[in-house]
Amino acid sequence: MRESSIVSLNWKWKEVWDNSKTKKFYSIWIIMLKKRGKIGLFGLFTALFTFNLSSAYKEIMIEERGGRPIRVIKVVRDGEHFVVVSPAGLGGATTENLAQKVGGSTAINGAFFCPDDYSNCKIDGKKTTHTISERVFLGDGKSRSSFRGDTSIRAIFSFDKEGNPFFVQKNSGEHDEGLRSNINSDKLDEIYFGIGNFPVLLLEGENVVHAYTKYIDKKMKGSANRNFICSTQDGSTIYMGVIGASTIPNLPDYLKKHLDCRNALSLDAGASTAMVYEGKTLDRSPRRRVMDAIVVLDKFEYQKLTGLSPTSKKTEKIEGYQGYTPTTADLEQLEQLKMLIKQIYNQHGKSKYQRPLIKLIRSMVTPELPLEKKWLYNQLLIYLFTIDSF
């Protein structure tokens, strides 16, 4: 969709247009989105101090894809980034705290929260940090949260010590017809980090949600934000995040088609949704305590946490954003647009216009968009979603 069409469709807020200063702000906004700013000392300082030109590849994708809004962290398994699990103690912790606990700054919340009145959150009458059959493996291949001999209906989205992803499920008792009772059960001892939850969305490319029919309630069948983690067909990339306007039953096919997922697990959504990216807390305030988080670590922090020296991978390193390294002009333009957003917030209120601005810019991110524009819009969306930093 062309930018002029976006303007006519999305910026029809009477209160905004009634204010001539806001009209001027918005006109400047559109001009700046279409043109490059001049390179200057301000841009140079921005380049030096606010942007990390890392060769390791990790990014956050905030866009509309397949007709749905998404906010997804992408981690390429290039030997420089690793995905781990950080569990909380009794009473939970914020996703920010769980990320910092293991040396990370990028994370999402993990499995379903366990309220005090849920009877299946106890083992032998004692409260645990996780439901009976949820396991959180802590990085030494042995320590894990309380569990019994099987994983019940839950499967464990797992990583071995080299960071290779795989599923494990082991049921020693009764299980639903059509529900696989053993998935890589012989690999239980290979799990270095893992988190258990349900339903499994995709298993080796197959939609298996139908096997969980009796466990999927009305809320899961309704359209809402849905959280997930998945690995791609070749296992080279991990995606984790939020897909908007989705039901649990239709989520597997979406993930397979639009993110090339092969193995995927549903995570907790709703009020427990929390995401942090490079030290920025995105879109959840006040912060709710959760029981675990899935965290991205760089190689140094992974080695520090585990004591391991993972095998180096011979993969092509991607620099910048999808191969694009922003210029000082790009960075200067970004800072000017941030200042413009602040002016709009100051005059009209952040709570009133944060969502419309997110919707507008996210709708402008299309596959055919030049990379410099994709980078700019992505940075603006990160800024708009950010509620705090640490």
Short mmCIF file of N, CA and C in Angstrom, two decimals, residues 213-384:
data_model
loop_
_atom_site.label_atom_id
_atom_site.label_comp_id
_atom_site.label_asym_id
_atom_site.label_seq_id
_atom_site.Cartn_x
_atom_site.Cartn_y
_atom_site.Cartn_z
N THR A 213 -7.31 -31.17 21.48
CA THR A 213 -8.64 -30.57 21.41
C THR A 213 -9.30 -30.44 22.78
N LYS A 214 -9.24 -31.47 23.60
CA LYS A 214 -9.94 -31.43 24.90
C LYS A 214 -9.30 -30.45 25.88
N TYR A 215 -8.08 -30.01 25.58
CA TYR A 215 -7.38 -29.09 26.47
C TYR A 215 -7.45 -27.64 26.01
N ILE A 216 -7.96 -27.42 24.81
CA ILE A 216 -8.03 -26.06 24.26
C ILE A 216 -9.36 -25.43 24.64
N ASP A 217 -9.31 -24.40 25.49
CA ASP A 217 -10.54 -23.79 25.98
C ASP A 217 -11.01 -22.67 25.05
N LYS A 218 -12.08 -22.00 25.47
CA LYS A 218 -12.68 -20.95 24.63
C LYS A 218 -11.71 -19.80 24.38
N LYS A 219 -10.93 -19.45 25.39
CA LYS A 219 -9.98 -18.35 25.20
C LYS A 219 -8.96 -18.69 24.12
N MET A 220 -8.51 -19.93 24.09
CA MET A 220 -7.53 -20.34 23.08
C MET A 220 -8.13 -20.34 21.68
N LYS A 221 -9.45 -20.53 21.60
CA LYS A 221 -10.11 -20.56 20.30
C LYS A 221 -10.46 -19.16 19.81
N GLY A 222 -10.38 -18.17 20.68
CA GLY A 222 -10.70 -16.80 20.30
C GLY A 222 -9.52 -16.10 19.65
N SER A 223 -9.81 -15.03 18.91
CA SER A 223 -8.77 -14.26 18.24
C SER A 223 -8.11 -13.32 19.25
N ALA A 224 -6.79 -13.44 19.37
CA ALA A 224 -6.04 -12.63 20.33
C ALA A 224 -4.56 -12.69 19.99
N ASN A 225 -3.74 -12.00 20.77
CA ASN A 225 -2.29 -12.13 20.62
C ASN A 225 -1.87 -13.52 21.09
N ARG A 226 -1.00 -14.17 20.32
CA ARG A 226 -0.53 -15.51 20.65
C ARG A 226 0.99 -15.53 20.68
N ASN A 227 1.54 -16.08 21.76
CA ASN A 227 2.99 -16.17 21.92
C ASN A 227 3.48 -17.55 21.52
N PHE A 228 4.71 -17.62 21.04
CA PHE A 228 5.23 -18.90 20.55
C PHE A 228 6.76 -18.87 20.53
N ILE A 229 7.34 -20.05 20.36
CA ILE A 229 8.75 -20.20 19.99
C ILE A 229 8.80 -21.29 18.94
N CYS A 230 9.66 -21.11 17.94
CA CYS A 230 9.77 -22.13 16.90
C CYS A 230 11.17 -22.17 16.33
N SER A 231 11.49 -23.28 15.69
CA SER A 231 12.71 -23.41 14.90
C SER A 231 12.30 -23.63 13.45
N THR A 232 13.14 -23.19 12.53
CA THR A 232 12.80 -23.27 11.11
C THR A 232 13.07 -24.66 10.55
N GLN A 233 12.73 -24.83 9.28
CA GLN A 233 12.83 -26.14 8.63
C GLN A 233 14.22 -26.74 8.77
N ASP A 234 15.25 -25.93 8.60
CA ASP A 234 16.62 -26.44 8.68
C ASP A 234 17.25 -26.25 10.06
N GLY A 235 16.48 -25.71 11.01
CA GLY A 235 16.98 -25.53 12.36
C GLY A 235 17.98 -24.40 12.53
N SER A 236 18.16 -23.60 11.48
CA SER A 236 19.19 -22.55 11.52
C SER A 236 18.73 -21.27 12.19
N THR A 237 17.42 -21.13 12.39
CA THR A 237 16.87 -19.88 12.93
C THR A 237 15.82 -20.19 13.99
N ILE A 238 15.83 -19.40 15.05
CA ILE A 238 14.81 -19.47 16.10
C ILE A 238 13.98 -18.20 16.04
N TYR A 239 12.67 -18.35 16.05
CA TYR A 239 11.76 -17.21 16.15
C TYR A 239 11.00 -17.33 17.47
N MET A 240 10.78 -16.20 18.13
CA MET A 240 9.96 -16.22 19.34
C MET A 240 9.31 -14.85 19.50
N GLY A 241 8.04 -14.85 19.84
CA GLY A 241 7.37 -13.57 19.98
C GLY A 241 5.87 -13.67 19.95
N VAL A 242 5.24 -12.64 19.36
CA VAL A 242 3.80 -12.46 19.42
C VAL A 242 3.22 -12.33 18.02
N ILE A 243 2.18 -13.11 17.75
CA ILE A 243 1.40 -12.99 16.52
C ILE A 243 0.03 -12.45 16.91
N GLY A 244 -0.39 -11.35 16.33
CA GLY A 244 -1.67 -10.75 16.67
C GLY A 244 -2.83 -11.36 15.91
N ALA A 245 -4.04 -11.16 16.43
CA ALA A 245 -5.28 -11.55 15.77
C ALA A 245 -5.27 -13.00 15.32
N SER A 246 -4.90 -13.89 16.23
CA SER A 246 -4.80 -15.31 15.89
C SER A 246 -5.47 -16.17 16.94
N THR A 247 -5.95 -17.34 16.52
CA THR A 247 -6.43 -18.36 17.44
C THR A 247 -5.36 -19.44 17.55
N ILE A 248 -5.42 -20.22 18.60
CA ILE A 248 -4.47 -21.34 18.71
C ILE A 248 -4.65 -22.32 17.55
N PRO A 249 -5.88 -22.70 17.17
CA PRO A 249 -6.02 -23.64 16.06
C PRO A 249 -5.44 -23.16 14.73
N ASN A 250 -5.49 -21.85 14.45
CA ASN A 250 -4.96 -21.40 13.14
C ASN A 250 -3.51 -20.92 13.20
N LEU A 251 -2.92 -20.91 14.39
CA LEU A 251 -1.55 -20.43 14.52
C LEU A 251 -0.51 -21.34 13.85
N PRO A 252 -0.60 -22.67 13.95
CA PRO A 252 0.43 -23.52 13.34
C PRO A 252 0.62 -23.29 11.85
N ASP A 253 -0.48 -23.25 11.10
CA ASP A 253 -0.36 -23.06 9.65
C ASP A 253 0.21 -21.70 9.31
N TYR A 254 -0.13 -20.69 10.12
CA TYR A 254 0.43 -19.36 9.91
C TYR A 254 1.94 -19.38 10.11
N LEU A 255 2.40 -19.99 11.19
CA LEU A 255 3.84 -20.03 11.48
C LEU A 255 4.60 -20.78 10.40
N LYS A 256 4.02 -21.84 9.91
CA LYS A 256 4.68 -22.63 8.87
C LYS A 256 4.78 -21.84 7.57
N LYS A 257 3.72 -21.14 7.22
CA LYS A 257 3.68 -20.42 5.94
C LYS A 257 4.51 -19.15 5.97
N HIS A 258 4.41 -18.38 7.04
CA HIS A 258 5.00 -17.04 7.05
C HIS A 258 6.35 -16.93 7.75
N LEU A 259 6.70 -17.93 8.58
CA LEU A 259 8.00 -17.89 9.25
C LEU A 259 8.82 -19.15 8.99
N ASP A 260 8.30 -20.05 8.15
CA ASP A 260 9.02 -21.27 7.79
C ASP A 260 9.31 -22.14 9.01
N CYS A 261 8.40 -22.15 9.98
CA CYS A 261 8.62 -22.94 11.20
C CYS A 261 8.39 -24.42 10.93
N ARG A 262 9.19 -25.25 11.57
CA ARG A 262 9.06 -26.70 11.50
C ARG A 262 8.59 -27.28 12.83
N ASN A 263 9.18 -26.82 13.92
CA ASN A 263 8.77 -27.22 15.27
C ASN A 263 8.39 -25.97 16.04
N ALA A 264 7.20 -25.97 16.64
CA ALA A 264 6.71 -24.76 17.31
C ALA A 264 5.92 -25.13 18.55
N LEU A 265 6.07 -24.31 19.59
CA LEU A 265 5.39 -24.52 20.86
C LEU A 265 4.68 -23.23 21.26
N SER A 266 3.47 -23.36 21.78
CA SER A 266 2.73 -22.21 22.29
C SER A 266 3.30 -21.79 23.64
N LEU A 267 3.36 -20.48 23.86
CA LEU A 267 3.81 -19.93 25.14
C LEU A 267 2.67 -19.12 25.75
N ASP A 268 2.85 -18.68 26.97
CA ASP A 268 1.82 -17.92 27.65
C ASP A 268 1.63 -16.56 26.98
N ALA A 269 0.38 -16.14 26.87
CA ALA A 269 0.07 -14.84 26.26
C ALA A 269 -0.75 -14.03 27.27
N GLY A 270 -1.59 -13.16 26.78
CA GLY A 270 -2.44 -12.38 27.66
C GLY A 270 -1.66 -11.44 28.55
N ALA A 271 -2.08 -11.36 29.82
CA ALA A 271 -1.48 -10.40 30.75
C ALA A 271 -0.04 -10.74 31.09
N SER A 272 0.37 -11.99 30.84
CA SER A 272 1.75 -12.37 31.15
C SER A 272 2.73 -12.03 30.04
N THR A 273 2.22 -11.59 28.90
CA THR A 273 3.09 -11.27 27.77
C THR A 273 4.12 -10.22 28.17
N ALA A 274 5.37 -10.52 27.90
CA ALA A 274 6.44 -9.56 28.18
C ALA A 274 7.57 -9.82 27.20
N MET A 275 8.16 -8.75 26.71
CA MET A 275 9.28 -8.85 25.77
C MET A 275 10.28 -7.76 26.08
N VAL A 276 11.54 -8.14 26.11
CA VAL A 276 12.61 -7.15 26.22
C VAL A 276 13.56 -7.38 25.05
N TYR A 277 14.07 -6.28 24.51
CA TYR A 277 14.97 -6.38 23.36
C TYR A 277 16.11 -5.40 23.55
N GLU A 278 17.31 -5.96 23.65
CA GLU A 278 18.53 -5.16 23.84
C GLU A 278 18.37 -4.15 24.97
N GLY A 279 17.84 -4.63 26.09
CA GLY A 279 17.71 -3.79 27.28
C GLY A 279 16.50 -2.88 27.30
N LYS A 280 15.64 -2.98 26.30
CA LYS A 280 14.43 -2.16 26.25
C LYS A 280 13.21 -3.03 26.55
N THR A 281 12.38 -2.57 27.47
CA THR A 281 11.16 -3.27 27.81
C THR A 281 10.05 -2.81 26.87
N LEU A 282 9.44 -3.76 26.17
CA LEU A 282 8.47 -3.41 25.14
C LEU A 282 7.05 -3.73 25.58
N ASP A 283 6.22 -2.72 25.64
CA ASP A 283 4.77 -2.88 25.63
C ASP A 283 4.17 -3.69 26.75
N ARG A 284 4.61 -3.56 27.96
CA ARG A 284 3.90 -4.20 29.06
C ARG A 284 4.20 -3.46 30.35
N SER A 285 3.21 -2.75 30.85
CA SER A 285 3.38 -2.01 32.09
C SER A 285 2.04 -1.97 32.83
N PRO A 286 1.98 -2.21 34.13
CA PRO A 286 3.13 -2.56 34.96
C PRO A 286 3.61 -3.97 34.67
N ARG A 287 4.85 -4.23 35.00
CA ARG A 287 5.43 -5.53 34.68
C ARG A 287 4.85 -6.61 35.60
N ARG A 288 4.43 -7.69 34.98
CA ARG A 288 3.88 -8.81 35.74
C ARG A 288 4.97 -9.85 35.99
N ARG A 289 4.93 -10.45 37.16
CA ARG A 289 5.88 -11.51 37.45
C ARG A 289 5.51 -12.77 36.66
N VAL A 290 6.49 -13.41 36.12
CA VAL A 290 6.29 -14.65 35.39
C VAL A 290 7.19 -15.72 36.01
N MET A 291 6.99 -16.96 35.59
CA MET A 291 7.72 -18.06 36.21
C MET A 291 9.00 -18.44 35.47
N ASP A 292 9.12 -18.00 34.23
CA ASP A 292 10.33 -18.30 33.48
C ASP A 292 10.39 -17.41 32.25
N ALA A 293 11.56 -17.31 31.67
CA ALA A 293 11.74 -16.51 30.46
C ALA A 293 12.71 -17.23 29.53
N ILE A 294 12.52 -16.99 28.25
CA ILE A 294 13.42 -17.51 27.22
C ILE A 294 14.32 -16.36 26.81
N VAL A 295 15.62 -16.55 26.97
CA VAL A 295 16.58 -15.45 26.87
C VAL A 295 17.60 -15.72 25.77
N VAL A 296 17.98 -14.66 25.06
CA VAL A 296 19.03 -14.74 24.04
C VAL A 296 20.34 -14.25 24.64
N LEU A 297 21.38 -15.05 24.52
CA LEU A 297 22.70 -14.67 25.01
C LEU A 297 23.71 -14.64 23.87
N ASP A 298 24.67 -13.72 23.97
CA ASP A 298 25.78 -13.79 23.02
C ASP A 298 26.74 -14.88 23.48
N LYS A 299 27.71 -15.18 22.66
CA LYS A 299 28.61 -16.30 22.92
C LYS A 299 29.36 -16.14 24.24
N PHE A 300 29.81 -14.92 24.51
CA PHE A 300 30.57 -14.67 25.74
C PHE A 300 29.73 -14.98 26.97
N GLU A 301 28.48 -14.46 27.00
CA GLU A 301 27.62 -14.69 28.16
C GLU A 301 27.21 -16.15 28.26
N TYR A 302 27.04 -16.82 27.12
CA TYR A 302 26.69 -18.24 27.13
C TYR A 302 27.83 -19.06 27.75
N GLN A 303 29.05 -18.75 27.34
CA GLN A 303 30.21 -19.45 27.90
C GLN A 303 30.34 -19.16 29.40
N LYS A 304 30.09 -17.93 29.77
CA LYS A 304 30.17 -17.53 31.18
C LYS A 304 29.12 -18.27 32.01
N LEU A 305 27.92 -18.42 31.46
CA LEU A 305 26.83 -19.08 32.18
C LEU A 305 27.04 -20.59 32.29
N THR A 306 27.49 -21.21 31.21
CA THR A 306 27.54 -22.67 31.14
C THR A 306 28.93 -23.27 31.34
N GLY A 307 29.96 -22.48 31.10
CA GLY A 307 31.31 -23.03 31.14
C GLY A 307 31.67 -23.81 29.90
N LEU A 308 30.81 -23.75 28.89
CA LEU A 308 31.03 -24.48 27.64
C LEU A 308 31.77 -23.64 26.62
N SER A 309 32.37 -24.31 25.67
CA SER A 309 32.98 -23.65 24.51
C SER A 309 32.35 -24.25 23.26
N PRO A 310 31.22 -23.71 22.82
CA PRO A 310 30.50 -24.28 21.68
C PRO A 310 31.35 -24.29 20.42
N THR A 311 31.07 -25.26 19.56
CA THR A 311 31.77 -25.36 18.29
C THR A 311 31.44 -24.17 17.41
N SER A 312 32.45 -23.55 16.84
CA SER A 312 32.22 -22.42 15.94
C SER A 312 31.50 -22.89 14.69
N LYS A 313 30.58 -22.08 14.20
CA LYS A 313 29.82 -22.43 13.00
C LYS A 313 30.35 -21.67 11.80
N LYS A 314 30.45 -22.37 10.69
CA LYS A 314 30.90 -21.74 9.45
C LYS A 314 29.67 -21.26 8.69
N THR A 315 29.13 -20.15 9.15
CA THR A 315 27.96 -19.57 8.50
C THR A 315 28.28 -18.15 8.06
N GLU A 316 27.55 -17.71 7.07
CA GLU A 316 27.75 -16.35 6.57
C GLU A 316 27.28 -15.34 7.61
N LYS A 317 28.12 -14.43 7.98
CA LYS A 317 27.77 -13.41 8.95
C LYS A 317 27.00 -12.28 8.26
N ILE A 318 25.90 -11.89 8.87
CA ILE A 318 25.08 -10.83 8.31
C ILE A 318 25.27 -9.59 9.16
N GLU A 319 25.72 -8.52 8.55
CA GLU A 319 25.96 -7.29 9.29
C GLU A 319 24.77 -6.35 9.17
N GLY A 320 24.60 -5.54 10.22
CA GLY A 320 23.54 -4.54 10.18
C GLY A 320 22.16 -5.16 10.27
N TYR A 321 21.18 -4.49 9.69
CA TYR A 321 19.79 -4.94 9.71
C TYR A 321 19.47 -5.61 8.38
N GLN A 322 19.31 -6.93 8.39
CA GLN A 322 19.04 -7.70 7.18
C GLN A 322 20.08 -7.42 6.09
N GLY A 323 21.31 -7.19 6.53
CA GLY A 323 22.38 -6.90 5.58
C GLY A 323 22.56 -5.43 5.29
N TYR A 324 21.73 -4.58 5.88
CA TYR A 324 21.82 -3.14 5.63
C TYR A 324 22.45 -2.43 6.83
N THR A 325 23.50 -1.68 6.59
CA THR A 325 24.14 -0.88 7.63
C THR A 325 23.70 0.57 7.47
N PRO A 326 23.01 1.13 8.46
CA PRO A 326 22.50 2.49 8.33
C PRO A 326 23.61 3.53 8.23
N THR A 327 23.36 4.56 7.46
CA THR A 327 24.31 5.66 7.31
C THR A 327 24.09 6.67 8.42
N THR A 328 24.99 7.62 8.54
CA THR A 328 24.79 8.69 9.51
C THR A 328 23.55 9.51 9.18
N ALA A 329 23.22 9.62 7.90
CA ALA A 329 22.00 10.33 7.51
C ALA A 329 20.76 9.57 8.00
N ASP A 330 20.79 8.25 7.90
CA ASP A 330 19.68 7.44 8.41
C ASP A 330 19.51 7.66 9.91
N LEU A 331 20.61 7.65 10.63
CA LEU A 331 20.57 7.78 12.07
C LEU A 331 20.11 9.17 12.50
N GLU A 332 20.52 10.18 11.76
CA GLU A 332 20.07 11.54 12.05
C GLU A 332 18.57 11.66 11.81
N GLN A 333 18.10 11.07 10.72
CA GLN A 333 16.67 11.10 10.42
C GLN A 333 15.87 10.40 11.51
N LEU A 334 16.37 9.28 11.99
CA LEU A 334 15.70 8.55 13.06
C LEU A 334 15.55 9.42 14.30
N GLU A 335 16.62 10.09 14.70
CA GLU A 335 16.56 10.92 15.90
C GLU A 335 15.59 12.09 15.72
N GLN A 336 15.53 12.65 14.53
CA GLN A 336 14.60 13.75 14.27
C GLN A 336 13.15 13.26 14.38
N LEU A 337 12.88 12.07 13.88
CA LEU A 337 11.53 11.52 13.97
C LEU A 337 11.16 11.17 15.41
N LYS A 338 12.12 10.72 16.18
CA LYS A 338 11.86 10.47 17.60
C LYS A 338 11.47 11.77 18.30
N MET A 339 12.16 12.85 17.96
CA MET A 339 11.84 14.14 18.55
C MET A 339 10.43 14.57 18.16
N LEU A 340 10.05 14.26 16.93
CA LEU A 340 8.71 14.60 16.47
C LEU A 340 7.65 13.81 17.24
N ILE A 341 7.91 12.54 17.49
CA ILE A 341 6.99 11.72 18.27
C ILE A 341 6.83 12.31 19.67
N LYS A 342 7.93 12.73 20.27
CA LYS A 342 7.87 13.33 21.61
C LYS A 342 7.00 14.58 21.61
N GLN A 343 7.10 15.38 20.54
CA GLN A 343 6.28 16.58 20.45
C GLN A 343 4.79 16.22 20.37
N ILE A 344 4.47 15.21 19.60
CA ILE A 344 3.07 14.76 19.50
C ILE A 344 2.58 14.26 20.86
N TYR A 345 3.41 13.48 21.54
CA TYR A 345 3.04 12.98 22.87
C TYR A 345 2.83 14.13 23.85
N ASN A 346 3.74 15.09 23.84
CA ASN A 346 3.66 16.20 24.78
C ASN A 346 2.40 17.03 24.57
N GLN A 347 1.99 17.20 23.31
CA GLN A 347 0.83 18.03 23.02
C GLN A 347 -0.48 17.28 23.17
N HIS A 348 -0.48 15.97 22.87
CA HIS A 348 -1.76 15.26 22.80
C HIS A 348 -1.85 14.03 23.70
N GLY A 349 -0.74 13.65 24.33
CA GLY A 349 -0.77 12.52 25.24
C GLY A 349 -0.29 11.22 24.60
N LYS A 350 0.64 10.56 25.26
CA LYS A 350 1.18 9.30 24.74
C LYS A 350 0.12 8.21 24.70
N SER A 351 -0.68 8.11 25.76
CA SER A 351 -1.65 7.03 25.84
C SER A 351 -2.67 7.08 24.71
N LYS A 352 -2.92 8.29 24.21
CA LYS A 352 -3.94 8.44 23.17
C LYS A 352 -3.41 8.12 21.78
N TYR A 353 -2.13 8.39 21.53
CA TYR A 353 -1.63 8.29 20.16
C TYR A 353 -0.51 7.27 19.95
N GLN A 354 -0.10 6.58 21.00
CA GLN A 354 0.94 5.56 20.82
C GLN A 354 0.45 4.44 19.89
N ARG A 355 -0.73 3.90 20.17
CA ARG A 355 -1.25 2.80 19.36
C ARG A 355 -1.53 3.19 17.91
N PRO A 356 -2.18 4.34 17.67
CA PRO A 356 -2.38 4.73 16.27
C PRO A 356 -1.08 4.90 15.50
N LEU A 357 -0.04 5.45 16.15
CA LEU A 357 1.24 5.61 15.47
C LEU A 357 1.87 4.25 15.16
N ILE A 358 1.78 3.32 16.11
CA ILE A 358 2.29 1.97 15.87
C ILE A 358 1.56 1.33 14.70
N LYS A 359 0.25 1.44 14.70
CA LYS A 359 -0.55 0.84 13.63
C LYS A 359 -0.20 1.43 12.28
N LEU A 360 -0.03 2.75 12.25
CA LEU A 360 0.31 3.43 11.00
C LEU A 360 1.65 2.95 10.45
N ILE A 361 2.68 3.01 11.27
CA ILE A 361 4.03 2.69 10.77
C ILE A 361 4.15 1.20 10.47
N ARG A 362 3.56 0.36 11.30
CA ARG A 362 3.65 -1.08 11.05
C ARG A 362 2.99 -1.45 9.73
N SER A 363 1.91 -0.77 9.39
CA SER A 363 1.23 -1.06 8.13
C SER A 363 2.05 -0.63 6.92
N MET A 364 3.04 0.23 7.14
CA MET A 364 3.87 0.72 6.04
C MET A 364 5.06 -0.21 5.76
N VAL A 365 5.27 -1.21 6.61
CA VAL A 365 6.37 -2.16 6.41
C VAL A 365 5.89 -3.27 5.48
N THR A 366 6.32 -3.22 4.24
CA THR A 366 5.91 -4.20 3.23
C THR A 366 7.14 -4.90 2.67
N PRO A 367 6.97 -6.10 2.09
CA PRO A 367 8.12 -6.87 1.58
C PRO A 367 8.95 -6.12 0.54
N GLU A 368 8.29 -5.31 -0.28
CA GLU A 368 9.02 -4.62 -1.36
C GLU A 368 9.69 -3.33 -0.91
N LEU A 369 9.53 -2.96 0.35
CA LEU A 369 10.10 -1.72 0.86
C LEU A 369 11.63 -1.78 0.84
N PRO A 370 12.31 -0.71 0.41
CA PRO A 370 13.77 -0.69 0.44
C PRO A 370 14.29 -0.93 1.85
N LEU A 371 15.44 -1.55 1.96
CA LEU A 371 15.98 -1.91 3.27
C LEU A 371 16.20 -0.71 4.18
N GLU A 372 16.61 0.43 3.60
CA GLU A 372 16.83 1.60 4.46
C GLU A 372 15.53 2.06 5.11
N LYS A 373 14.41 1.93 4.38
CA LYS A 373 13.11 2.28 4.97
C LYS A 373 12.68 1.24 6.00
N LYS A 374 12.92 -0.03 5.70
CA LYS A 374 12.59 -1.08 6.66
C LYS A 374 13.34 -0.86 7.97
N TRP A 375 14.61 -0.54 7.84
CA TRP A 375 15.41 -0.28 9.04
C TRP A 375 14.83 0.89 9.83
N LEU A 376 14.52 1.99 9.12
CA LEU A 376 14.00 3.18 9.78
C LEU A 376 12.69 2.89 10.49
N TYR A 377 11.75 2.25 9.80
CA TYR A 377 10.45 1.96 10.40
C TYR A 377 10.60 1.01 11.58
N ASN A 378 11.50 0.03 11.45
CA ASN A 378 11.73 -0.92 12.53
C ASN A 378 12.24 -0.21 13.78
N GLN A 379 13.18 0.71 13.61
CA GLN A 379 13.71 1.46 14.74
C GLN A 379 12.65 2.35 15.38
N LEU A 380 11.80 2.95 14.55
CA LEU A 380 10.71 3.78 15.08
C LEU A 380 9.72 2.93 15.88
N LEU A 381 9.43 1.73 15.39
CA LEU A 381 8.50 0.85 16.09
C LEU A 381 9.08 0.37 17.42
N ILE A 382 10.36 0.07 17.44
CA ILE A 382 11.00 -0.28 18.71
C ILE A 382 10.86 0.87 19.70
N TYR A 383 11.10 2.08 19.21
CA TYR A 383 10.99 3.27 20.05
C TYR A 383 9.55 3.44 20.57
N LEU A 384 8.57 3.25 19.70
CA LEU A 384 7.17 3.43 20.08
C LEU A 384 6.71 2.38 21.09
#
